[in-house]
Short mmCIF file of C-alpha atoms and ligand atoms in Angstrom, two decimals:
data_model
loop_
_atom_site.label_atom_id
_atom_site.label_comp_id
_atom_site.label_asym_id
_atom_site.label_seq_id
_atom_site.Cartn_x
_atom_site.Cartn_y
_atom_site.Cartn_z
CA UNK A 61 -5.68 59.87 26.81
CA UNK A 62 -2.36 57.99 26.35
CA UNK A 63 -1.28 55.59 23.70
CA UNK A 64 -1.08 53.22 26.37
CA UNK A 65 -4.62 54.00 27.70
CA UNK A 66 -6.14 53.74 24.23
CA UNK A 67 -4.36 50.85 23.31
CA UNK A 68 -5.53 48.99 26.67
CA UNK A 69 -9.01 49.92 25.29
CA UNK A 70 -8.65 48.04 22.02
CA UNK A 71 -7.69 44.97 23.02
CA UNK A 72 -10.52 44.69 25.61
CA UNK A 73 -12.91 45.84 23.17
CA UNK A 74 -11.37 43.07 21.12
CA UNK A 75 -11.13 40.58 23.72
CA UNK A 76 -14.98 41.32 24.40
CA UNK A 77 -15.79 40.56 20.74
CA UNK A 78 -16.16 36.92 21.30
CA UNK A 79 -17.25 36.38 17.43
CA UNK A 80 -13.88 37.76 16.43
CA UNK A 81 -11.87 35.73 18.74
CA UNK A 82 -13.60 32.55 17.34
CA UNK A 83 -12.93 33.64 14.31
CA UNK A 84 -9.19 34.09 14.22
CA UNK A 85 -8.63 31.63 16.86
CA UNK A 86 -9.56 29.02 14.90
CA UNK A 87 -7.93 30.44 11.13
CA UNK A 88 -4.88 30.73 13.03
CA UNK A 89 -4.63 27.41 14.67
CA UNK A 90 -5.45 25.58 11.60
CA UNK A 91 -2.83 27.67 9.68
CA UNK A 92 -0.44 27.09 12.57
CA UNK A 93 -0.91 23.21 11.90
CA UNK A 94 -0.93 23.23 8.18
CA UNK A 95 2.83 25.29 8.71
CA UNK A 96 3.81 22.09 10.84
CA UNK A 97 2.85 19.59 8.43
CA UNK A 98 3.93 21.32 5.58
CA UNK A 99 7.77 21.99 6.84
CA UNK A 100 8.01 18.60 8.11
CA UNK A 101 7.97 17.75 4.54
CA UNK A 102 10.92 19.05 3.78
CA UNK A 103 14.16 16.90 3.95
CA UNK A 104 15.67 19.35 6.50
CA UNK A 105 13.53 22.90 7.34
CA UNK A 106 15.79 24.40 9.52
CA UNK A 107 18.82 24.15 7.28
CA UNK A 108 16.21 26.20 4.60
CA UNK A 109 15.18 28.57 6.66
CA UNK A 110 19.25 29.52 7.73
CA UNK A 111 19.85 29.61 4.51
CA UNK A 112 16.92 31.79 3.56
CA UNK A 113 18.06 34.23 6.63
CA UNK A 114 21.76 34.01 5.42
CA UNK A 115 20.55 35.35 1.69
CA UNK A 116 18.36 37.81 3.14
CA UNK A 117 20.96 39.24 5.67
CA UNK A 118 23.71 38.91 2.93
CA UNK A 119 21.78 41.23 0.59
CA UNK A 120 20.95 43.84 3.28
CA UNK A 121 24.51 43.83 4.45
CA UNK A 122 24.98 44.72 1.01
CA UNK A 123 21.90 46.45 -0.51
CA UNK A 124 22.76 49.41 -1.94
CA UNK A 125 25.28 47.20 -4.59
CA UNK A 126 22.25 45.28 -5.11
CA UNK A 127 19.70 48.30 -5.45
CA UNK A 128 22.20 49.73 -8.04
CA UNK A 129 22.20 46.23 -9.62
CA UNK A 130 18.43 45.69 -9.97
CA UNK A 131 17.92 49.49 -11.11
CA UNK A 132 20.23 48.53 -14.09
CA UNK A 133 18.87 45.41 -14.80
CA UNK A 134 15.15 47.17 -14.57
CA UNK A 135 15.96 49.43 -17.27
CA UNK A 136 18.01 47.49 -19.76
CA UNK A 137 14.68 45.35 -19.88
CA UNK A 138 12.55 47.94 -20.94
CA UNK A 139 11.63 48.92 -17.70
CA UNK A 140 11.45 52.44 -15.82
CA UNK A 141 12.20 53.17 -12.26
CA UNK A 142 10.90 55.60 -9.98
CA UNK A 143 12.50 56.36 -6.41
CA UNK A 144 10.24 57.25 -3.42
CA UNK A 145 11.43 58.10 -0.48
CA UNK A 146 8.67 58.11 1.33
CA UNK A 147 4.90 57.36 1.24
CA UNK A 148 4.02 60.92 -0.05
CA UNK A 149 6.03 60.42 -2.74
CA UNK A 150 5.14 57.06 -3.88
CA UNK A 151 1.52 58.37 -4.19
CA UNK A 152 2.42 61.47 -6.25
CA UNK A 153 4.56 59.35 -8.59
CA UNK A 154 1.90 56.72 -9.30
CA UNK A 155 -1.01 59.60 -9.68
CA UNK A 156 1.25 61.27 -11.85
CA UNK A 157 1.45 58.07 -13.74
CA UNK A 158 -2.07 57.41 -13.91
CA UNK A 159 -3.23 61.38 -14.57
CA UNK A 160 -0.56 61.20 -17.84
CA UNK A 161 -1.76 58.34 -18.98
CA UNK A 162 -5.69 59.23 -18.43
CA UNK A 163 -6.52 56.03 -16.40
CA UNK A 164 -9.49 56.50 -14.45
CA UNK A 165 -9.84 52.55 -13.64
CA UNK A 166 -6.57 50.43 -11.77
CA UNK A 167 -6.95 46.95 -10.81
CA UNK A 168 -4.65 46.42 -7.69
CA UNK A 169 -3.28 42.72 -6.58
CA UNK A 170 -2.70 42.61 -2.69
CA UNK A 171 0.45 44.85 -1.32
CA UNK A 172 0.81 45.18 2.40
CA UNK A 173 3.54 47.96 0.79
CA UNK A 174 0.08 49.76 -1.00
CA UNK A 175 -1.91 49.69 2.20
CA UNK A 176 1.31 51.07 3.71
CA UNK A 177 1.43 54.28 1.66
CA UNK A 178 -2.30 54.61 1.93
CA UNK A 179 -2.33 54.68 -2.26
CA UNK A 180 -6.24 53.74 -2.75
CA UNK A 181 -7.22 57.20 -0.71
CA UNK A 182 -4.68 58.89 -2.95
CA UNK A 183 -5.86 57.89 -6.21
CA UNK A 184 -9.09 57.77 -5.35
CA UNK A 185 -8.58 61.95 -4.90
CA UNK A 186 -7.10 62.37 -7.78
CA UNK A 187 -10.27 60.20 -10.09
CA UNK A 188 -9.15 57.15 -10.28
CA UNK A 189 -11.18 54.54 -9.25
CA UNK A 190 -9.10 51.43 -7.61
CA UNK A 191 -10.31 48.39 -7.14
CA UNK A 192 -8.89 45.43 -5.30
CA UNK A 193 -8.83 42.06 -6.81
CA UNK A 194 -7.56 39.95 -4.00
CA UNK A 195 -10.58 38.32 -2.42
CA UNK A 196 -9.88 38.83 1.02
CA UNK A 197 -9.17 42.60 0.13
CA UNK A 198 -12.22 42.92 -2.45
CA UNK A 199 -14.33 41.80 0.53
CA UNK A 200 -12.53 44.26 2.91
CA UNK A 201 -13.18 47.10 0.51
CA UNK A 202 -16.38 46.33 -0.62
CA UNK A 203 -17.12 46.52 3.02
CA UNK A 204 -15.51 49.70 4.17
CA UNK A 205 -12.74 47.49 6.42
CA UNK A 206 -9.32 47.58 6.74
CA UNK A 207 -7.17 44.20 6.51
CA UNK A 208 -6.49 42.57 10.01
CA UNK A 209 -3.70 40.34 8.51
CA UNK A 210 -0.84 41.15 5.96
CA UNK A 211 -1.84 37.93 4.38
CA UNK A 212 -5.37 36.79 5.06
CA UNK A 213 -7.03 40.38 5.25
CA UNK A 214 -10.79 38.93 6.06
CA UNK A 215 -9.08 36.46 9.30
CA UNK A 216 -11.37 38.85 11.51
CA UNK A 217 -15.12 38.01 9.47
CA UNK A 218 -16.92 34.51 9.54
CA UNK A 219 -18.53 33.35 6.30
CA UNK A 220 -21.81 34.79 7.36
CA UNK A 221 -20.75 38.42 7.46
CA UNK A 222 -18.84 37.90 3.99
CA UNK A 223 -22.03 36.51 2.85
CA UNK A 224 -24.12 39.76 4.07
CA UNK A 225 -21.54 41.87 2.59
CA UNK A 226 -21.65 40.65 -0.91
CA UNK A 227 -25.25 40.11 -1.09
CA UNK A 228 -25.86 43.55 0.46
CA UNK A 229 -23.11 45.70 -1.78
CA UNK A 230 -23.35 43.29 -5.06
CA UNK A 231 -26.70 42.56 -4.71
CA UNK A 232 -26.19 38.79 -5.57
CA UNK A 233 -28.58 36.04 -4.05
CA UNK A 234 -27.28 35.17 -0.58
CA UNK A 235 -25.00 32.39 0.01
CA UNK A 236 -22.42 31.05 2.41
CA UNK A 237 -20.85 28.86 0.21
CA UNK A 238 -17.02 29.58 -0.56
CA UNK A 239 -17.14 28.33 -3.98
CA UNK A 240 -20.17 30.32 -5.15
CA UNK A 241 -19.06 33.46 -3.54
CA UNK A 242 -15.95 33.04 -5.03
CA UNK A 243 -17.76 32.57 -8.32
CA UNK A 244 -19.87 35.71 -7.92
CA UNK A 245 -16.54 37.85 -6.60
CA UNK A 246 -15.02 36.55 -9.92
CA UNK A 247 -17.63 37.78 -12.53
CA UNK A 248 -17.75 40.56 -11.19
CA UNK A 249 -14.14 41.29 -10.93
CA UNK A 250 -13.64 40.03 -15.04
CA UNK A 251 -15.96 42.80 -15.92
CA UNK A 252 -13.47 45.49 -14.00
CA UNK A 253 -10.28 43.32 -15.36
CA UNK A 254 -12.19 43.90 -19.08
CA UNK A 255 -11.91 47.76 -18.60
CA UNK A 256 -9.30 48.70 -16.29
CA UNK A 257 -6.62 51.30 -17.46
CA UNK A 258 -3.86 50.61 -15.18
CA UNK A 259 -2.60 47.79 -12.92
CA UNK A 260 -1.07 47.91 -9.01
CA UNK A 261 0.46 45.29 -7.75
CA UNK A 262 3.22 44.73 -5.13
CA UNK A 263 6.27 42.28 -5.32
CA UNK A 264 6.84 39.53 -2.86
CA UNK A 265 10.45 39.35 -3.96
CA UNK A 266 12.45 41.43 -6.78
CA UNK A 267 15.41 39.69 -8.23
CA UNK A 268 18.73 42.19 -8.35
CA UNK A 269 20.71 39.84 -10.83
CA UNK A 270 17.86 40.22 -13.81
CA UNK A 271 15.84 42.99 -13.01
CA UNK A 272 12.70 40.32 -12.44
CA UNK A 273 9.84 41.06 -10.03
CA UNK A 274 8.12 37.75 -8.45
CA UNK A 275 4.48 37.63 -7.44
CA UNK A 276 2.74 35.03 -5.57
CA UNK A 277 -1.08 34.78 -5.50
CA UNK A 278 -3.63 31.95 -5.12
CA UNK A 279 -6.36 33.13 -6.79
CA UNK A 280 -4.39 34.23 -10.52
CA UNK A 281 -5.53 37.57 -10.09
CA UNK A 282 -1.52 38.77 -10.19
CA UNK A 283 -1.55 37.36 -13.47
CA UNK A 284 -4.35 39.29 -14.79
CA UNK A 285 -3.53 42.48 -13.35
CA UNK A 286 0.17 42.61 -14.91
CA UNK A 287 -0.94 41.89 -18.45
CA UNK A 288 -4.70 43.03 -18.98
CA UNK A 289 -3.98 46.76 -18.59
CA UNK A 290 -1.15 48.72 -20.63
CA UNK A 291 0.08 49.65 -17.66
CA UNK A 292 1.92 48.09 -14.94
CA UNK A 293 3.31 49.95 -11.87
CA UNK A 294 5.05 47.58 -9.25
CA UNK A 295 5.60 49.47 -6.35
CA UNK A 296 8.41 47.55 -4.21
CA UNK A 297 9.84 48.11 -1.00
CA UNK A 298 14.07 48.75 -1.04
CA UNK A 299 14.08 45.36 1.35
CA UNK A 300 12.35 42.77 -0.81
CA UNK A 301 15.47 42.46 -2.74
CA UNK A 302 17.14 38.66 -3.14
CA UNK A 303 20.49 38.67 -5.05
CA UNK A 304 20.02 36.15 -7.43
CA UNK A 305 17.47 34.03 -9.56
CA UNK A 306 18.89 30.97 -7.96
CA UNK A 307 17.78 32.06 -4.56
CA UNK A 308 14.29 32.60 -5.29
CA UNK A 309 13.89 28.50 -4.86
CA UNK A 310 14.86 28.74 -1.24
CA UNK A 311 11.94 31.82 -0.71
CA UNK A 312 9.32 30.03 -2.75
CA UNK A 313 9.61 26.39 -0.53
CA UNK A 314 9.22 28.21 2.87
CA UNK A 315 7.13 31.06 2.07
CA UNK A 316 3.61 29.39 0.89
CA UNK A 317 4.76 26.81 3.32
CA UNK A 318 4.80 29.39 6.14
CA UNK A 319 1.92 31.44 5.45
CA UNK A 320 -1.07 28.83 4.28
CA UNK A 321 0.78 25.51 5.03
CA UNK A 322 0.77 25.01 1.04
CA UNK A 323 3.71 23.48 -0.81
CA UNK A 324 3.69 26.34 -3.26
CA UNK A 325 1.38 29.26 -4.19
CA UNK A 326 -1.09 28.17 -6.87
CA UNK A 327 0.58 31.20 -9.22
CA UNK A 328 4.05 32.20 -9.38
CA UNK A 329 4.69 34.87 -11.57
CA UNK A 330 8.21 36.26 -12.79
CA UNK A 331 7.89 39.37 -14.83
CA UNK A 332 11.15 40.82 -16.26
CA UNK A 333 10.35 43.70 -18.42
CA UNK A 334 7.24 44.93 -20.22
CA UNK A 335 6.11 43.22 -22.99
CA UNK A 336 9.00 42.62 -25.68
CA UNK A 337 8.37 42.76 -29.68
CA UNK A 338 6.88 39.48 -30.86
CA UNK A 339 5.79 38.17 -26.89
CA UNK A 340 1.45 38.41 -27.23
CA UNK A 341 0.46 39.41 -23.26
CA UNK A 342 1.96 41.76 -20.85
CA UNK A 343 1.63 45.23 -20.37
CA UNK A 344 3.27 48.35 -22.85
CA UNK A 345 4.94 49.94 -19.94
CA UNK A 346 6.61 48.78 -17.01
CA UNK A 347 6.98 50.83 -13.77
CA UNK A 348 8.81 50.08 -10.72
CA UNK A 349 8.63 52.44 -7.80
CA UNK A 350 11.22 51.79 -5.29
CA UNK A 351 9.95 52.76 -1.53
CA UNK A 352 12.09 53.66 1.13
CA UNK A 353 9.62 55.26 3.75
CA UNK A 354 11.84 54.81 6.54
CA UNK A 355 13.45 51.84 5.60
CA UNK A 356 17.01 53.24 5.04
CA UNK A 357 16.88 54.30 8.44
CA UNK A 358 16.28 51.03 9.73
CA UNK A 359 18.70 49.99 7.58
CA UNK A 360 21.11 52.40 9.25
CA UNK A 361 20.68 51.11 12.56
CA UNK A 362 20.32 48.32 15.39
CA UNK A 363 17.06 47.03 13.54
CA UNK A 364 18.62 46.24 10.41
CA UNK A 365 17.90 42.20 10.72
CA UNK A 366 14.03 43.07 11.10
CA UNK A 367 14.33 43.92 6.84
CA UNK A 368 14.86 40.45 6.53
CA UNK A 369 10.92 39.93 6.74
CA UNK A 370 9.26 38.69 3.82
CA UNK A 371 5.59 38.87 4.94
CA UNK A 372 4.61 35.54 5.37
CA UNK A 373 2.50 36.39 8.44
CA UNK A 374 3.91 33.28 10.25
CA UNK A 375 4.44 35.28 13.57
CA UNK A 376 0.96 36.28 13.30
CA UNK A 377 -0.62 33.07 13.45
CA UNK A 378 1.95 31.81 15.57
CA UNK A 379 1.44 35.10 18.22
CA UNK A 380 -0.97 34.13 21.55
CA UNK A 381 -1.96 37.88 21.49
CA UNK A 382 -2.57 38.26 18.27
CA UNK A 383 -4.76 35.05 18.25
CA UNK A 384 -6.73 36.79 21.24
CA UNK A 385 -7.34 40.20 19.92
CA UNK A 386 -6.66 39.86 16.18
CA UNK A 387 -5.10 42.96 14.31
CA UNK A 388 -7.89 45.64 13.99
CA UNK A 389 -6.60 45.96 17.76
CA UNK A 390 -3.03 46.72 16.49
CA UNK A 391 -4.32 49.83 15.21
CA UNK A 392 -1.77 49.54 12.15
CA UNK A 393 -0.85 48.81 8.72
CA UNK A 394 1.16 45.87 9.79
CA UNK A 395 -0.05 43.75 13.19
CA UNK A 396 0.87 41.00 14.81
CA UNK A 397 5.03 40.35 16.00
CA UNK A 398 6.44 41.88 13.12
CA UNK A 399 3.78 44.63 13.12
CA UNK A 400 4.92 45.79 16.58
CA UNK A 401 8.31 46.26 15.49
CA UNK A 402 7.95 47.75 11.76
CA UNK A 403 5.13 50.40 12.55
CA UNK A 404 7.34 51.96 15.36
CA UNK A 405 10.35 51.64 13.23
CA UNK A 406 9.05 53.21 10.19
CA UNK A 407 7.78 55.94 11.51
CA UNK A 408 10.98 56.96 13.63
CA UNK A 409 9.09 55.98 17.04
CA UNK A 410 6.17 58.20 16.21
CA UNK A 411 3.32 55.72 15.90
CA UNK A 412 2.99 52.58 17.51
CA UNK A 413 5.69 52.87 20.27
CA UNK A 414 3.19 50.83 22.97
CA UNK A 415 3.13 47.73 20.02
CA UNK A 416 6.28 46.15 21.54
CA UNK A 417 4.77 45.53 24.69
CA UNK A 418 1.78 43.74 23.45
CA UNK A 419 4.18 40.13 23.36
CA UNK A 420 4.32 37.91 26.44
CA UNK A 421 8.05 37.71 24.79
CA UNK A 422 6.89 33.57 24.77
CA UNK A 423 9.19 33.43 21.38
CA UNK A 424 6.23 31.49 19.19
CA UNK A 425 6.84 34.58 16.27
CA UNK A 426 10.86 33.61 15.95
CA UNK A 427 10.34 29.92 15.84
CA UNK A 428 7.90 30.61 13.25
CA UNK A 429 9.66 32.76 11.34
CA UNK A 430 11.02 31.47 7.47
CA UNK A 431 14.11 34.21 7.95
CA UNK A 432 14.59 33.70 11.63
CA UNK A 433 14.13 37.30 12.85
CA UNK A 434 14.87 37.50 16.35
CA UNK A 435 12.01 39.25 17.20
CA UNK A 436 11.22 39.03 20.77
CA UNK A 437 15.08 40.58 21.38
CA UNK A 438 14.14 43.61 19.42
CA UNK A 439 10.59 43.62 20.96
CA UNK A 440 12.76 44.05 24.37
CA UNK A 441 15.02 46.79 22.52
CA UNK A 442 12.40 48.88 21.12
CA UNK A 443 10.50 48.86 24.74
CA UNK A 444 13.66 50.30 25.93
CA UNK A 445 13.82 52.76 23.17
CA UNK A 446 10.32 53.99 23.95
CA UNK A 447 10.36 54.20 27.55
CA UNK A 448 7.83 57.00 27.85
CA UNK A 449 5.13 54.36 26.84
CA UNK A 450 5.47 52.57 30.17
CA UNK A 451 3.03 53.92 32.94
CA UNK A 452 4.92 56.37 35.78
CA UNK A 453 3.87 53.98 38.36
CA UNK A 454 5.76 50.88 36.82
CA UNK A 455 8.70 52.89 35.85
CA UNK A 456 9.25 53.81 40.00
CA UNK A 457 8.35 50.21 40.83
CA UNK A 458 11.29 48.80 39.03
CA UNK A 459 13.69 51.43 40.28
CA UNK A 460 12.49 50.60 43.39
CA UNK A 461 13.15 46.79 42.63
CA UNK A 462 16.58 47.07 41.11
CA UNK A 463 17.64 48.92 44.97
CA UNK A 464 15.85 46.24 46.62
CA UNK A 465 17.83 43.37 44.71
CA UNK A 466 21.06 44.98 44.24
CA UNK A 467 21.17 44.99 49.01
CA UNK A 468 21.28 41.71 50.04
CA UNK A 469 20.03 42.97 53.63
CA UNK A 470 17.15 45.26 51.86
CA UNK A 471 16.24 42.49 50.03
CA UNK A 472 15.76 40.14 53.39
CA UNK A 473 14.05 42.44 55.13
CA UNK A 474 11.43 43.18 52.15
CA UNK A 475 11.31 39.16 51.41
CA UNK A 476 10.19 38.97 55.41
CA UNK A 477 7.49 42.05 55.16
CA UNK A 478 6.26 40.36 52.00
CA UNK A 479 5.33 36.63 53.92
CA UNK A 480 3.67 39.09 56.83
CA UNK A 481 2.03 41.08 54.40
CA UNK A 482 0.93 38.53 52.04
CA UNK A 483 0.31 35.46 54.26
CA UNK A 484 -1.29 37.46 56.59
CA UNK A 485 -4.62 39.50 57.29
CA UNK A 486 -3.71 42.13 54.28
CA UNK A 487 -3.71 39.57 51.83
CA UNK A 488 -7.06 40.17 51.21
CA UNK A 489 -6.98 44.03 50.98
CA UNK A 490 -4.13 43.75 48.50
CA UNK A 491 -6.11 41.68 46.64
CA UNK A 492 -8.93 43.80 46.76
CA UNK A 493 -6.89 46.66 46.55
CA UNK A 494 -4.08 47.71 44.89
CA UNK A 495 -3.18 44.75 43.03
CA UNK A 496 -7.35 44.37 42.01
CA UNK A 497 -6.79 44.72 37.88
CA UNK A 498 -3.73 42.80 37.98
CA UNK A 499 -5.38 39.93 39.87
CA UNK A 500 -8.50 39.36 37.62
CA UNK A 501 -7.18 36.75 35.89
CA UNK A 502 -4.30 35.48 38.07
CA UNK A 503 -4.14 34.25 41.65
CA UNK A 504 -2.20 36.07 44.03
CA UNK A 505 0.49 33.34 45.08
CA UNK A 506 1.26 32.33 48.45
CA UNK A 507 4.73 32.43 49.55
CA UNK A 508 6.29 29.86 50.97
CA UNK A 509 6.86 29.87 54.79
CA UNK A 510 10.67 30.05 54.74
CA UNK A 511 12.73 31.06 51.75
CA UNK A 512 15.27 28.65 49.70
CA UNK A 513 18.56 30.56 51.97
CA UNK A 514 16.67 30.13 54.95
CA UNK A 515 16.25 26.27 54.52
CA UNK A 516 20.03 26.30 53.22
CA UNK A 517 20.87 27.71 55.94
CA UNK A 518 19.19 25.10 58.42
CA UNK A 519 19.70 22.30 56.76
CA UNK A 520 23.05 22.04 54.98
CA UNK A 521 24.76 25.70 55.49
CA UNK A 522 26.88 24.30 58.38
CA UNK A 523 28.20 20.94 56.61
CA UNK A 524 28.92 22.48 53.41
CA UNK A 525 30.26 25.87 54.34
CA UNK A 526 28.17 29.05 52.91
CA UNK A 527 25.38 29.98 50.93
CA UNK A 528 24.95 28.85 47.29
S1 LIG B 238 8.77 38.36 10.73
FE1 LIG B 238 9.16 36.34 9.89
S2 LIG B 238 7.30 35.17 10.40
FE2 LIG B 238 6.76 37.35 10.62
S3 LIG B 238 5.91 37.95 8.65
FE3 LIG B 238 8.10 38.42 8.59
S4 LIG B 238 9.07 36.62 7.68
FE4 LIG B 238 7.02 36.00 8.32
#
């Protein structure tokens, strides 16, 4: 079956799943509002957000200088880096870390860029036991899911199912109450924070001009897993770069804004260096694995602006598809706008190739976006660069249309077959027929009895000399 075919499959099966649509219907309109309010507070949003795409583009247009910079500034802060250039790698340098140090439990704060790699299923072989402290992700593990969102993982599940979940795999009393199951995920997540060898986290941004690494979490769990265990292993992405400390302002107003509609993320952590002589918390070893995974190429290429992202998942909520079918029907790491351009990107057109087509191109994602990503223009590049996605059928009929439109007298003679055909006694075979799946949820329009030329013509041709 195509990619096409079982793509088409998803999204009905998603669009039939009436719960789910609820469910992030209504998360994503209420985060869609809370975005609204929240920017309007600012003296003057859209002057942020160019500035916040100007940084971004600035350090990509010159991101190996900066690479080389942060590197440096890593290690003359007591840090180590590791380079991995791709996902394979990233997972063999972090086992390695954990097998020489003996950890057999890592605490892990959310990373989209973990998930990416697939780094739980790789530890996991090689003994280590990970365990996610994110909420949204502990629920997602503890139930055998995968994330639907890059940053509310648990958009797809209703507070009844998260209650099932926990009382079912933590065998706690049953309860829908957000603060009490937040209690229960929190005692038992100390317990794990109390004996955990190692900790994961990501990086929302990574500061070139001091070497810092800057974490944003809600729930403080970023805090605890980059100083409870000895070891910390960041594991960073080559595009979350920003060149200086005094940029990290501009990221820090729009991103919680973006993403939640908050002011600011509850914690904001800078880390710059392991623990120092005399300093009483933060982990004996630092470890910063760079990822490329596909990213230079990007880099390399047309696609470069798409690196600007910063994961706020603002396209996401903003997306009419993804509010239908929510990202389970994606069927990758990263859904939503930004999804369907990074999942066929990174993986050199191998994966995900049909994702740029699922985008009525309405523009919602680019008006949402902090960094101002053009996204629907590169959704319309990458469908060009995958052709092979589109169905043989479609691919004739627009050949077919370009030689219709390009002869004025073709294109005449098919607009008069059309009003016989359509206006006429076939309507309802076409309707019925051929054009049956593409007519269950539209109506077949009418033309009108005489086109615009033809009234021209009749009307005002003669007084005002020609055509328009
Ligand atoms: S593309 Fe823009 S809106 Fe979407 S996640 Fe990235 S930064 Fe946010």
């Amino acid at each position: 079956m195509s990619e096409l075919k079982v793509f088409q499959q998803r999204i009905a099966a998603a669009q039939a799943d009436r719960r789910l649509v609820t469910a992030v219907k209504s998360a994503t309109l209420s985060k869609v509002v809370a975005r609204e309010v929240a920017l309007g507070e600012l003296h003057d949003a859209t002057a942020l957000r160019q500035s916040a795409a100007a940084i971004k583009q600035h350090l990509l247009d010159h991101l190996p200088e900066y690479l080389e910079q942060f590197v440096t500034q890593v290690r003359a802060r007591g840090g180590v880096v590791h380079f991995a250039p791709d996902a394979a790698a990233a997972c063999r340098i972090i086992g390695d870390l954990a097998a020489t140090r003996g950890a057999k439990l890592a605490v892990k704060a959310k990373s989209m860029t973990s998930e990416e790699v697939h780094l739980n299923a790789a530890l996991t072989e090689r003994g280590v036991e990970v365990v996610e402290t994110d909420l949204g992700e502990f629920i997602v593990q503890i139930a055998h899911d995968r994330p639907s969102h890059i940053v509310t993982p648990i958009i797809h599940k209703d507070r009844r199912q998260v209650a099932t979940t926990m009382a079912q795999v933590l065998g706690c009393p049953y309860t829908e109450d957000p603060g009490e199951l937040t209690k229960i995920a929190r005692a038992h997540l100390r317990d794990i924070f109390r004996r955990c060898d190692l900790g994961i986290t990501g990086v929302n941004f990574a500061v070139a001009e001091t070497g810092s690494i800057c974490l944003l979490t809600n729930e403080g769990n970023g805090r605890m897993t980059t100083t409870r265990p000895r070891v910390h292993i960041a594991l960073v992405g080559i595009e979350k770069l920003v060149p200086r400390l005094a940029d990290l302002p501009v990221f820090l107003k729009l991103i919680a804004r973006s993403t939640t509609g908050q002011a600011m993320g509850i914690y904001t952590t800078l880390i710059s260096g392991p623990r120092q002589a005399g300093e009483r918390d933060g982990p004996e070893e630092l470890h910063v694995v760079l990822l490329d995974n596909g990213r230079s190429d990007i880099w390399a290429g047309a696609f470069r602006e798409v690196l600007r992202c910063i994961r706020c998942g603002a396209c996401l909520n903003a997306c009419p598809v993804f509010r239908n079918v929510g990202g389970h029907a994606y069927h990758s790491v990263y859904p939503g706008p930004i999804g369907s351009l990074v999942t066929p990107l990174l993986s050199h057109l191998r994966e995900g190739t049909g994702l740029p087509r699922a985008s009525s191109l309405c523009g919602a994602c680019q008006v949402a976006c902090p960094v101002m990503i053009d996204i629907p223009k590169y959704l319309v590049q990458l469908r060009a660069a995958a052709p092979g996605v589109q169905p043989l059928a479609k691919r004739l009929g627009l050949r077919g249309w370009r030689a219709v439109v390009s002869q004025p007298a073709l294109y005449r003679a098919a607009q008069w077959m059309l009003r016989r055909v359509v206006r006429g006694r076939w309507r309802d075979w076409l309707a019925r027929g051929p054009l049956a799946a593409w007519g269950q949820r539209r109506e077949l329009p009418t033309p009108a009895p005489r086109t615009f030329t033809e009234i021209w013509d009749a009307q005002l041709g003669g007084q005002r000399g020609g055509r328009p």
